[in-house]
Amino acid sequence: MKLGHTIIPHIYILPSLSLPTHSRTRLCQPSPNNLNLSFPVSRKRAIRSMSDSIETGAETQVERRSLYPPIEPYNDGILKVSDTHTLYWEQSGNPDGHAVVFLHGGPGGGTSPNNRRFFDPVFYRIVLFDQRGAGKSTPHACLEENTTWDLVNDIEKLRQHLKIPEWLVFGGSWGSTLALAYSQSHPDKVTGLVLRGIFMLRKKEIDWFYEGGAAAIYPDAWEEFRDLIPENERGSLVDAYHKRLNSDNLETQYAAARAWTKWEMRTAHLLPNDGNIQKAEDDKFSLAFARIENHYFVNKAFFTSDAYLLENIDKIRHIKTTIVQGRYDVVCPMMSAWDLHKAWPEADLKIVGDCGHSANEPGIAAELVVANEKMKAFLG
């Protein structure tokens, strides 16, 4: 936390206002000289108009709302975190910039190159890594020694390995769960939090999405997810899928993983996104995504109580935080962001009026960029 700043709570209920990305030039070592981020006068006026109408009374006037151009990592590596697990990590942006760590969702979702684009590569030293069993980390889809607290310890090991004294923590969906757990365990290492699509892994959240609540909105997609399971096992679909995702038969695992993943991908956007839905057909991706998610859900995130993250908010109340939440998020419904806001009114809550769950929806992406831009003024 920076001294001399007063944290003032805000709630912003936002229409989704976004602009197309100006440039898609690929970069390696960004600098003010090779980032072509200038805007035509008409676009500057349009952005300023949107910013002023939304951010009046806030700490910083922010103009940029579009994703940054694609960049490549300037280095990457593999970190051995246990006798079983190794993690893939990468760094992009400014090696001398303020560090930010991106915590991906799932658990089991892994990172992608697009994740780098939420951050100003001149200001930020951008750290991405794949959590245990996900993405390029090994062993793939492994559940052994794979708990929330293992991941919290991994984040610390990575921070120390990269010789980073403290960093901004950015996470959405499961990434918000992990960001809260990490910051509550190591508040002195966190300079700020940007959270999206709040998920605290409480029973009512799991029941909503996996035991029939969200079926009221997506009955067609729900029936396909449900019908993989025989009627006599539908008392708990999470448990029934657990049995199949841990079957000795690999084809049984794949079939369950595809159905589990497709259900989430079909509901993650307010408007259907065919590219996202197709990810469910990638057996390697869907197996890690479904097995690891289900493993954490069956084990209640390895928390000691249902409201563990809410009960420990006092540990991080002082940390500057922005919460971005889609009004029509079906995967992680707004009740969770609202519960977090009520327990933590010091954090800024931004409600995007025409978006669902995905960070890649234009309105959500725009507000995440804005949050990171505002953090630049705070972090100096």
Tab-separated table of C-alpha atoms in Angstrom:
chain	number	residue	atom	x	y	z
A	1	MET	CA	0.000	0.000	0.000
A	2	LYS	CA	1.323	3.442	-0.868
A	3	LEU	CA	1.297	5.967	1.960
A	4	GLY	CA	-0.478	9.228	1.412
A	5	HIS	CA	-3.363	7.775	-0.627
A	6	THR	CA	-6.882	7.606	0.738
A	7	ILE	CA	-8.884	4.711	-0.650
A	8	ILE	CA	-12.426	5.858	-1.435
A	9	PRO	CA	-15.077	3.235	-2.210
A	10	HIS	CA	-16.912	3.529	-5.515
A	11	ILE	CA	-19.584	1.536	-7.273
A	12	TYR	CA	-19.780	2.079	-11.013
A	13	ILE	CA	-22.661	0.609	-12.991
A	14	LEU	CA	-21.406	0.771	-16.535
A	15	PRO	CA	-22.731	0.331	-20.015
A	16	SER	CA	-20.182	-1.584	-22.059
A	17	LEU	CA	-18.186	1.053	-23.940
A	18	SER	CA	-15.229	-0.222	-25.908
A	19	LEU	CA	-13.196	0.608	-28.951
A	20	PRO	CA	-11.298	-1.610	-31.377
A	21	THR	CA	-7.620	-2.141	-30.746
A	22	HIS	CA	-5.584	0.441	-32.662
A	23	SER	CA	-2.572	-1.660	-33.540
A	24	ARG	CA	-1.692	-5.327	-33.576
A	25	THR	CA	2.037	-4.885	-34.157
A	26	ARG	CA	3.976	-7.675	-32.470
A	27	LEU	CA	6.611	-6.504	-30.027
A	28	CYS	CA	9.416	-7.984	-27.944
A	29	GLN	CA	11.137	-5.358	-25.822
A	30	PRO	CA	8.578	-2.520	-25.763
A	31	SER	CA	9.577	1.081	-25.349
A	32	PRO	CA	7.901	4.414	-25.924
A	33	ASN	CA	9.671	4.475	-29.314
A	34	ASN	CA	8.336	1.206	-30.695
A	35	LEU	CA	4.787	1.252	-29.293
A	36	ASN	CA	2.588	2.982	-31.853
A	37	LEU	CA	-0.313	3.812	-29.564
A	38	SER	CA	-1.299	7.211	-30.948
A	39	PHE	CA	-4.953	7.869	-31.726
A	40	PRO	CA	-6.582	10.060	-34.364
A	41	VAL	CA	-8.029	13.271	-32.939
A	42	SER	CA	-11.596	12.027	-33.376
A	43	ARG	CA	-10.845	8.863	-31.370
A	44	LYS	CA	-9.123	10.859	-28.636
A	45	ARG	CA	-12.233	12.933	-28.265
A	46	ALA	CA	-14.442	9.851	-28.206
A	47	ILE	CA	-12.320	8.133	-25.566
A	48	ARG	CA	-12.086	11.281	-23.440
A	49	SER	CA	-15.847	11.703	-23.592
A	50	MET	CA	-16.456	8.137	-22.381
A	51	SER	CA	-13.807	8.395	-19.694
A	52	ASP	CA	-15.122	11.660	-18.304
A	53	SER	CA	-18.683	10.410	-18.108
A	54	ILE	CA	-17.712	7.226	-16.317
A	55	GLU	CA	-14.804	8.243	-14.138
A	56	THR	CA	-16.000	11.600	-12.775
A	57	GLY	CA	-15.086	11.800	-9.111
A	58	ALA	CA	-12.605	8.933	-9.312
A	59	GLU	CA	-8.938	9.227	-8.442
A	60	THR	CA	-7.546	9.296	-11.979
A	61	GLN	CA	-8.805	10.296	-15.401
A	62	VAL	CA	-8.164	7.331	-17.700
A	63	GLU	CA	-8.402	7.532	-21.475
A	64	ARG	CA	-7.274	4.118	-22.686
A	65	ARG	CA	-9.929	1.386	-22.804
A	66	SER	CA	-8.630	-0.882	-25.574
A	67	LEU	CA	-6.312	-3.862	-25.244
A	68	TYR	CA	-2.627	-3.282	-25.917
A	69	PRO	CA	-1.081	-4.758	-29.095
A	70	PRO	CA	0.184	-8.350	-28.991
A	71	ILE	CA	3.689	-8.819	-27.594
A	72	GLU	CA	6.066	-11.726	-27.142
A	73	PRO	CA	7.815	-12.752	-23.896
A	74	TYR	CA	11.358	-11.501	-23.395
A	75	ASN	CA	12.125	-14.633	-21.376
A	76	ASP	CA	10.471	-17.775	-20.061
A	77	GLY	CA	11.350	-20.873	-18.122
A	78	ILE	CA	10.362	-23.881	-16.074
A	79	LEU	CA	10.318	-23.771	-12.267
A	80	LYS	CA	10.380	-27.017	-10.278
A	81	VAL	CA	8.069	-26.459	-7.299
A	82	SER	CA	7.907	-30.009	-5.908
A	83	ASP	CA	9.184	-33.496	-6.602
A	84	THR	CA	6.108	-33.924	-8.815
A	85	HIS	CA	5.328	-30.552	-10.384
A	86	THR	CA	7.054	-28.070	-12.670
A	87	LEU	CA	5.530	-24.725	-13.722
A	88	TYR	CA	5.849	-22.890	-17.013
A	89	TRP	CA	6.389	-19.131	-16.568
A	90	GLU	CA	7.086	-16.190	-18.839
A	91	GLN	CA	7.801	-12.473	-18.640
A	92	SER	CA	6.888	-9.747	-21.122
A	93	GLY	CA	6.703	-5.974	-21.156
A	94	ASN	CA	9.291	-3.858	-19.331
A	95	PRO	CA	11.930	-5.832	-17.358
A	96	ASP	CA	12.360	-2.768	-15.119
A	97	GLY	CA	8.641	-2.037	-14.804
A	98	HIS	CA	6.248	-2.615	-11.932
A	99	ALA	CA	5.594	-6.363	-11.707
A	100	VAL	CA	2.104	-7.777	-12.222
A	101	VAL	CA	1.243	-11.467	-11.958
A	102	PHE	CA	-1.655	-12.841	-14.002
A	103	LEU	CA	-3.592	-15.669	-12.298
A	104	HIS	CA	-5.578	-17.705	-14.808
A	105	GLY	CA	-8.967	-19.287	-14.284
A	106	GLY	CA	-10.339	-22.780	-14.059
A	107	PRO	CA	-8.454	-23.997	-12.103
A	108	GLY	CA	-6.875	-25.814	-15.004
A	109	GLY	CA	-7.461	-23.203	-17.716
A	110	GLY	CA	-3.852	-22.191	-18.342
A	111	THR	CA	-2.624	-18.915	-19.837
A	112	SER	CA	-2.718	-17.618	-23.402
A	113	PRO	CA	-0.806	-14.907	-25.298
A	114	ASN	CA	-3.855	-12.628	-25.228
A	115	ASN	CA	-3.551	-12.372	-21.438
A	116	ARG	CA	-0.524	-10.085	-21.864
A	117	ARG	CA	-2.629	-7.452	-23.604
A	118	PHE	CA	-4.453	-6.136	-20.521
A	119	PHE	CA	-1.277	-4.380	-19.386
A	120	ASP	CA	0.763	-1.400	-20.577
A	121	PRO	CA	4.038	-3.097	-21.662
A	122	VAL	CA	6.038	0.089	-21.076
A	123	PHE	CA	4.916	0.384	-17.437
A	124	TYR	CA	4.418	-3.241	-16.383
A	125	ARG	CA	6.697	-6.252	-16.043
A	126	ILE	CA	4.070	-8.856	-16.972
A	127	VAL	CA	4.381	-12.309	-15.392
A	128	LEU	CA	2.225	-15.202	-16.590
A	129	PHE	CA	2.458	-18.790	-15.410
A	130	ASP	CA	0.477	-22.003	-15.798
A	131	GLN	CA	-0.742	-23.428	-12.498
A	132	ARG	CA	-0.125	-27.053	-11.513
A	133	GLY	CA	-1.331	-29.477	-14.172
A	134	ALA	CA	-2.453	-26.733	-16.584
A	135	GLY	CA	-1.139	-25.402	-19.886
A	136	LYS	CA	2.569	-26.082	-20.337
A	137	SER	CA	3.126	-27.085	-16.706
A	138	THR	CA	3.761	-30.742	-15.933
A	139	PRO	CA	2.548	-33.367	-15.273
A	140	HIS	CA	-0.503	-32.527	-17.362
A	141	ALA	CA	-3.904	-32.680	-15.587
A	142	CYS	CA	-2.232	-34.068	-12.458
A	143	LEU	CA	-4.285	-33.879	-9.233
A	144	GLU	CA	-1.560	-35.083	-6.861
A	145	GLU	CA	-0.205	-32.292	-4.618
A	146	ASN	CA	-2.640	-29.910	-6.277
A	147	THR	CA	-4.443	-27.720	-3.729
A	148	THR	CA	-5.150	-24.024	-3.279
A	149	TRP	CA	-2.363	-23.808	-0.710
A	150	ASP	CA	0.106	-25.525	-3.036
A	151	LEU	CA	-0.700	-22.843	-5.621
A	152	VAL	CA	-0.353	-20.036	-3.074
A	153	ASN	CA	3.086	-21.379	-2.197
A	154	ASP	CA	3.956	-21.673	-5.900
A	155	ILE	CA	3.182	-17.992	-6.457
A	156	GLU	CA	5.600	-17.103	-3.664
A	157	LYS	CA	8.262	-19.428	-5.062
A	158	LEU	CA	7.902	-17.820	-8.470
A	159	ARG	CA	8.086	-14.298	-7.004
A	160	GLN	CA	11.276	-15.208	-5.179
A	161	HIS	CA	12.723	-16.999	-8.225
A	162	LEU	CA	12.203	-13.874	-10.341
A	163	LYS	CA	13.556	-11.643	-7.552
A	164	ILE	CA	10.411	-9.532	-7.449
A	165	PRO	CA	9.918	-7.769	-4.078
A	166	GLU	CA	6.166	-7.156	-4.524
A	167	TRP	CA	3.613	-7.112	-7.302
A	168	LEU	CA	0.160	-6.223	-8.535
A	169	VAL	CA	-2.066	-9.330	-8.572
A	170	PHE	CA	-4.602	-9.738	-11.394
A	171	GLY	CA	-7.074	-12.625	-11.538
A	172	GLY	CA	-10.518	-13.510	-12.853
A	173	SER	CA	-12.997	-16.289	-12.084
A	174	TRP	CA	-10.904	-18.956	-10.291
A	175	GLY	CA	-8.056	-16.470	-10.669
A	176	SER	CA	-9.991	-14.137	-8.340
A	177	THR	CA	-10.295	-16.964	-5.801
A	178	LEU	CA	-6.569	-17.609	-5.930
A	179	ALA	CA	-5.753	-13.879	-5.869
A	180	LEU	CA	-7.781	-13.447	-2.682
A	181	ALA	CA	-6.233	-16.524	-1.050
A	182	TYR	CA	-2.691	-15.447	-2.006
A	183	SER	CA	-3.114	-11.837	-0.902
A	184	GLN	CA	-4.635	-12.910	2.409
A	185	SER	CA	-1.622	-15.176	2.975
A	186	HIS	CA	0.991	-12.623	1.799
A	187	PRO	CA	-0.532	-9.129	2.031
A	188	ASP	CA	2.892	-7.508	2.337
A	189	LYS	CA	3.817	-8.733	-1.161
A	190	VAL	CA	0.725	-7.300	-2.891
A	191	THR	CA	0.686	-3.700	-4.167
A	192	GLY	CA	-2.854	-3.905	-5.531
A	193	LEU	CA	-5.553	-6.259	-6.793
A	194	VAL	CA	-7.579	-6.288	-10.005
A	195	LEU	CA	-10.294	-8.943	-9.802
A	196	ARG	CA	-12.901	-10.070	-12.351
A	197	GLY	CA	-15.895	-12.415	-12.233
A	198	ILE	CA	-15.740	-13.082	-8.504
A	199	PHE	CA	-15.725	-16.727	-7.453
A	200	MET	CA	-15.271	-17.675	-3.800
A	201	LEU	CA	-16.074	-21.355	-4.252
A	202	ARG	CA	-18.917	-21.398	-1.737
A	203	LYS	CA	-21.543	-24.146	-1.841
A	204	LYS	CA	-24.216	-21.832	-3.212
A	205	GLU	CA	-21.945	-20.859	-6.112
A	206	ILE	CA	-21.188	-24.484	-7.028
A	207	ASP	CA	-24.849	-25.456	-6.681
A	208	TRP	CA	-25.920	-22.562	-8.900
A	209	PHE	CA	-23.727	-23.551	-11.826
A	210	TYR	CA	-23.314	-27.318	-11.485
A	211	GLU	CA	-26.461	-28.519	-9.734
A	212	GLY	CA	-29.222	-26.866	-11.739
A	213	GLY	CA	-29.497	-23.147	-10.992
A	214	ALA	CA	-28.036	-21.887	-14.263
A	215	ALA	CA	-30.220	-24.411	-16.124
A	216	ALA	CA	-33.040	-21.874	-15.829
A	217	ILE	CA	-31.143	-19.630	-18.278
A	218	TYR	CA	-29.429	-22.256	-20.457
A	219	PRO	CA	-31.774	-25.292	-20.375
A	220	ASP	CA	-30.564	-26.552	-23.766
A	221	ALA	CA	-26.882	-26.509	-22.820
A	222	TRP	CA	-27.722	-27.850	-19.350
A	223	GLU	CA	-29.505	-30.933	-20.669
A	224	GLU	CA	-26.462	-31.895	-22.712
A	225	PHE	CA	-24.262	-31.534	-19.604
A	226	ARG	CA	-26.738	-33.384	-17.360
A	227	ASP	CA	-27.585	-36.206	-19.743
A	228	LEU	CA	-24.079	-37.691	-19.691
A	229	ILE	CA	-24.968	-38.837	-16.164
A	230	PRO	CA	-27.578	-41.577	-15.559
A	231	GLU	CA	-30.695	-40.432	-13.692
A	232	ASN	CA	-29.835	-42.468	-10.598
A	233	GLU	CA	-26.553	-40.516	-10.179
A	234	ARG	CA	-27.916	-36.991	-10.613
A	235	GLY	CA	-28.200	-36.272	-6.894
A	236	SER	CA	-24.787	-34.609	-7.228
A	237	LEU	CA	-23.528	-33.979	-10.716
A	238	VAL	CA	-20.189	-32.746	-9.368
A	239	ASP	CA	-19.651	-36.128	-7.673
A	240	ALA	CA	-20.884	-38.070	-10.708
A	241	TYR	CA	-18.476	-36.219	-12.985
A	242	HIS	CA	-15.685	-36.727	-10.430
A	243	LYS	CA	-16.140	-40.481	-10.787
A	244	ARG	CA	-15.843	-40.309	-14.579
A	245	LEU	CA	-13.017	-37.762	-14.694
A	246	ASN	CA	-10.988	-40.123	-12.518
A	247	SER	CA	-11.961	-43.312	-14.345
A	248	ASP	CA	-9.336	-45.884	-15.293
A	249	ASN	CA	-10.666	-45.625	-18.842
A	250	LEU	CA	-9.135	-42.655	-20.658
A	251	GLU	CA	-12.005	-42.421	-23.142
A	252	THR	CA	-14.448	-42.127	-20.230
A	253	GLN	CA	-12.328	-39.287	-18.863
A	254	TYR	CA	-12.284	-37.523	-22.235
A	255	ALA	CA	-16.049	-37.812	-22.725
A	256	ALA	CA	-16.720	-36.355	-19.278
A	257	ALA	CA	-14.107	-33.640	-19.781
A	258	ARG	CA	-15.615	-32.548	-23.097
A	259	ALA	CA	-19.127	-32.326	-21.631
A	260	TRP	CA	-17.956	-30.475	-18.501
A	261	THR	CA	-15.890	-27.987	-20.485
A	262	LYS	CA	-18.539	-27.407	-23.149
A	263	TRP	CA	-21.106	-26.499	-20.472
A	264	GLU	CA	-18.862	-23.734	-19.145
A	265	MET	CA	-17.759	-22.510	-22.575
A	266	ARG	CA	-21.362	-22.251	-23.797
A	267	THR	CA	-22.314	-20.066	-20.847
A	268	ALA	CA	-19.198	-17.889	-20.455
A	269	HIS	CA	-20.246	-15.143	-22.906
A	270	LEU	CA	-23.427	-13.109	-22.969
A	271	LEU	CA	-23.533	-13.711	-26.728
A	272	PRO	CA	-22.474	-17.173	-27.994
A	273	ASN	CA	-18.805	-17.442	-28.898
A	274	ASP	CA	-18.181	-20.368	-31.234
A	275	GLY	CA	-14.408	-20.172	-30.880
A	276	ASN	CA	-14.678	-20.490	-27.126
A	277	ILE	CA	-17.093	-23.416	-27.393
A	278	GLN	CA	-14.723	-25.243	-29.748
A	279	LYS	CA	-12.084	-25.373	-26.996
A	280	ALA	CA	-14.125	-28.183	-25.439
A	281	GLU	CA	-13.206	-30.412	-28.403
A	282	ASP	CA	-9.489	-30.130	-27.555
A	283	ASP	CA	-9.062	-33.219	-25.389
A	284	LYS	CA	-5.771	-32.075	-23.872
A	285	PHE	CA	-7.212	-28.713	-22.803
A	286	SER	CA	-10.567	-30.052	-21.642
A	287	LEU	CA	-9.064	-32.896	-19.605
A	288	ALA	CA	-6.921	-30.539	-17.516
A	289	PHE	CA	-9.697	-27.949	-17.300
A	290	ALA	CA	-12.398	-30.393	-16.187
A	291	ARG	CA	-10.323	-32.710	-13.957
A	292	ILE	CA	-8.629	-29.924	-12.017
A	293	GLU	CA	-11.790	-27.812	-11.669
A	294	ASN	CA	-13.793	-30.771	-10.439
A	295	HIS	CA	-11.011	-31.809	-8.042
A	296	TYR	CA	-11.067	-28.386	-6.396
A	297	PHE	CA	-14.858	-28.275	-6.253
A	298	VAL	CA	-15.184	-31.714	-4.666
A	299	ASN	CA	-12.634	-30.611	-2.054
A	300	LYS	CA	-14.300	-27.213	-1.450
A	301	ALA	CA	-11.131	-25.396	-2.549
A	302	PHE	CA	-9.348	-26.899	0.466
A	303	PHE	CA	-10.721	-24.034	2.585
A	304	THR	CA	-11.529	-24.599	6.247
A	305	SER	CA	-14.958	-22.976	5.962
A	306	ASP	CA	-17.501	-22.162	3.288
A	307	ALA	CA	-16.991	-18.395	3.614
A	308	TYR	CA	-13.247	-18.554	4.213
A	309	LEU	CA	-12.304	-15.723	1.849
A	310	LEU	CA	-14.977	-13.387	3.224
A	311	GLU	CA	-13.971	-14.192	6.796
A	312	ASN	CA	-10.395	-13.076	6.092
A	313	ILE	CA	-11.057	-9.793	4.285
A	314	ASP	CA	-9.608	-7.759	7.162
A	315	LYS	CA	-6.157	-9.032	6.190
A	316	ILE	CA	-6.364	-7.233	2.837
A	317	ARG	CA	-8.826	-4.423	3.510
A	318	HIS	CA	-6.032	-1.849	3.088
A	319	ILE	CA	-4.979	-3.059	-0.392
A	320	LYS	CA	-6.158	-0.924	-3.321
A	321	THR	CA	-8.559	-3.119	-5.264
A	322	THR	CA	-10.836	-2.947	-8.296
A	323	ILE	CA	-13.536	-5.562	-8.911
A	324	VAL	CA	-14.950	-5.852	-12.446
A	325	GLN	CA	-18.182	-7.841	-12.718
A	326	GLY	CA	-20.471	-8.587	-15.660
A	327	ARG	CA	-24.109	-7.996	-14.754
A	328	TYR	CA	-25.172	-11.131	-16.657
A	329	ASP	CA	-22.359	-13.451	-15.593
A	330	VAL	CA	-23.939	-16.898	-15.401
A	331	VAL	CA	-20.774	-18.828	-14.493
A	332	CYS	CA	-19.886	-16.627	-11.502
A	333	PRO	CA	-23.126	-14.732	-10.856
A	334	MET	CA	-23.062	-11.216	-9.511
A	335	MET	CA	-24.256	-12.304	-6.066
A	336	SER	CA	-20.649	-13.224	-5.246
A	337	ALA	CA	-19.199	-9.861	-6.287
A	338	TRP	CA	-21.983	-8.187	-4.327
A	339	ASP	CA	-21.282	-10.264	-1.213
A	340	LEU	CA	-17.601	-9.371	-1.516
A	341	HIS	CA	-18.461	-5.688	-1.968
A	342	LYS	CA	-20.634	-5.679	1.163
A	343	ALA	CA	-17.808	-7.240	3.184
A	344	TRP	CA	-15.217	-4.961	1.566
A	345	PRO	CA	-16.750	-1.580	0.641
A	346	GLU	CA	-13.277	-0.027	0.372
A	347	ALA	CA	-12.748	-1.884	-2.926
A	348	ASP	CA	-14.089	-0.291	-6.129
A	349	LEU	CA	-16.851	-2.376	-7.704
A	350	LYS	CA	-17.477	-1.848	-11.431
A	351	ILE	CA	-20.596	-3.511	-12.814
A	352	VAL	CA	-20.587	-3.858	-16.600
A	353	GLY	CA	-24.157	-3.685	-17.806
A	354	ASP	CA	-24.085	-5.755	-20.993
A	355	CYS	CA	-21.550	-8.518	-20.317
A	356	GLY	CA	-21.361	-12.030	-18.987
A	357	HIS	CA	-18.361	-13.872	-17.547
A	358	SER	CA	-15.479	-13.840	-20.009
A	359	ALA	CA	-12.573	-11.416	-19.728
A	360	ASN	CA	-12.589	-11.336	-23.539
A	361	GLU	CA	-16.012	-9.708	-23.811
A	362	PRO	CA	-15.435	-6.131	-25.011
A	363	GLY	CA	-16.963	-4.354	-22.006
A	364	ILE	CA	-15.146	-6.515	-19.453
A	365	ALA	CA	-11.826	-6.220	-21.290
A	366	ALA	CA	-12.204	-2.432	-21.465
A	367	GLU	CA	-12.796	-2.107	-17.725
A	368	LEU	CA	-9.856	-4.373	-16.914
A	369	VAL	CA	-7.597	-2.159	-19.031
A	370	VAL	CA	-8.981	0.920	-17.262
A	371	ALA	CA	-8.329	-0.657	-13.857
A	372	ASN	CA	-4.710	-1.381	-14.790
A	373	GLU	CA	-4.293	2.156	-16.168
A	374	LYS	CA	-5.565	3.667	-12.923
A	375	MET	CA	-3.219	1.422	-10.956
A	376	LYS	CA	-0.281	2.999	-12.831
A	377	ALA	CA	-0.977	6.375	-11.191
A	378	PHE	CA	-1.278	4.738	-7.780
A	379	LEU	CA	1.862	2.615	-8.149
A	380	GLY	CA	3.930	5.431	-9.631
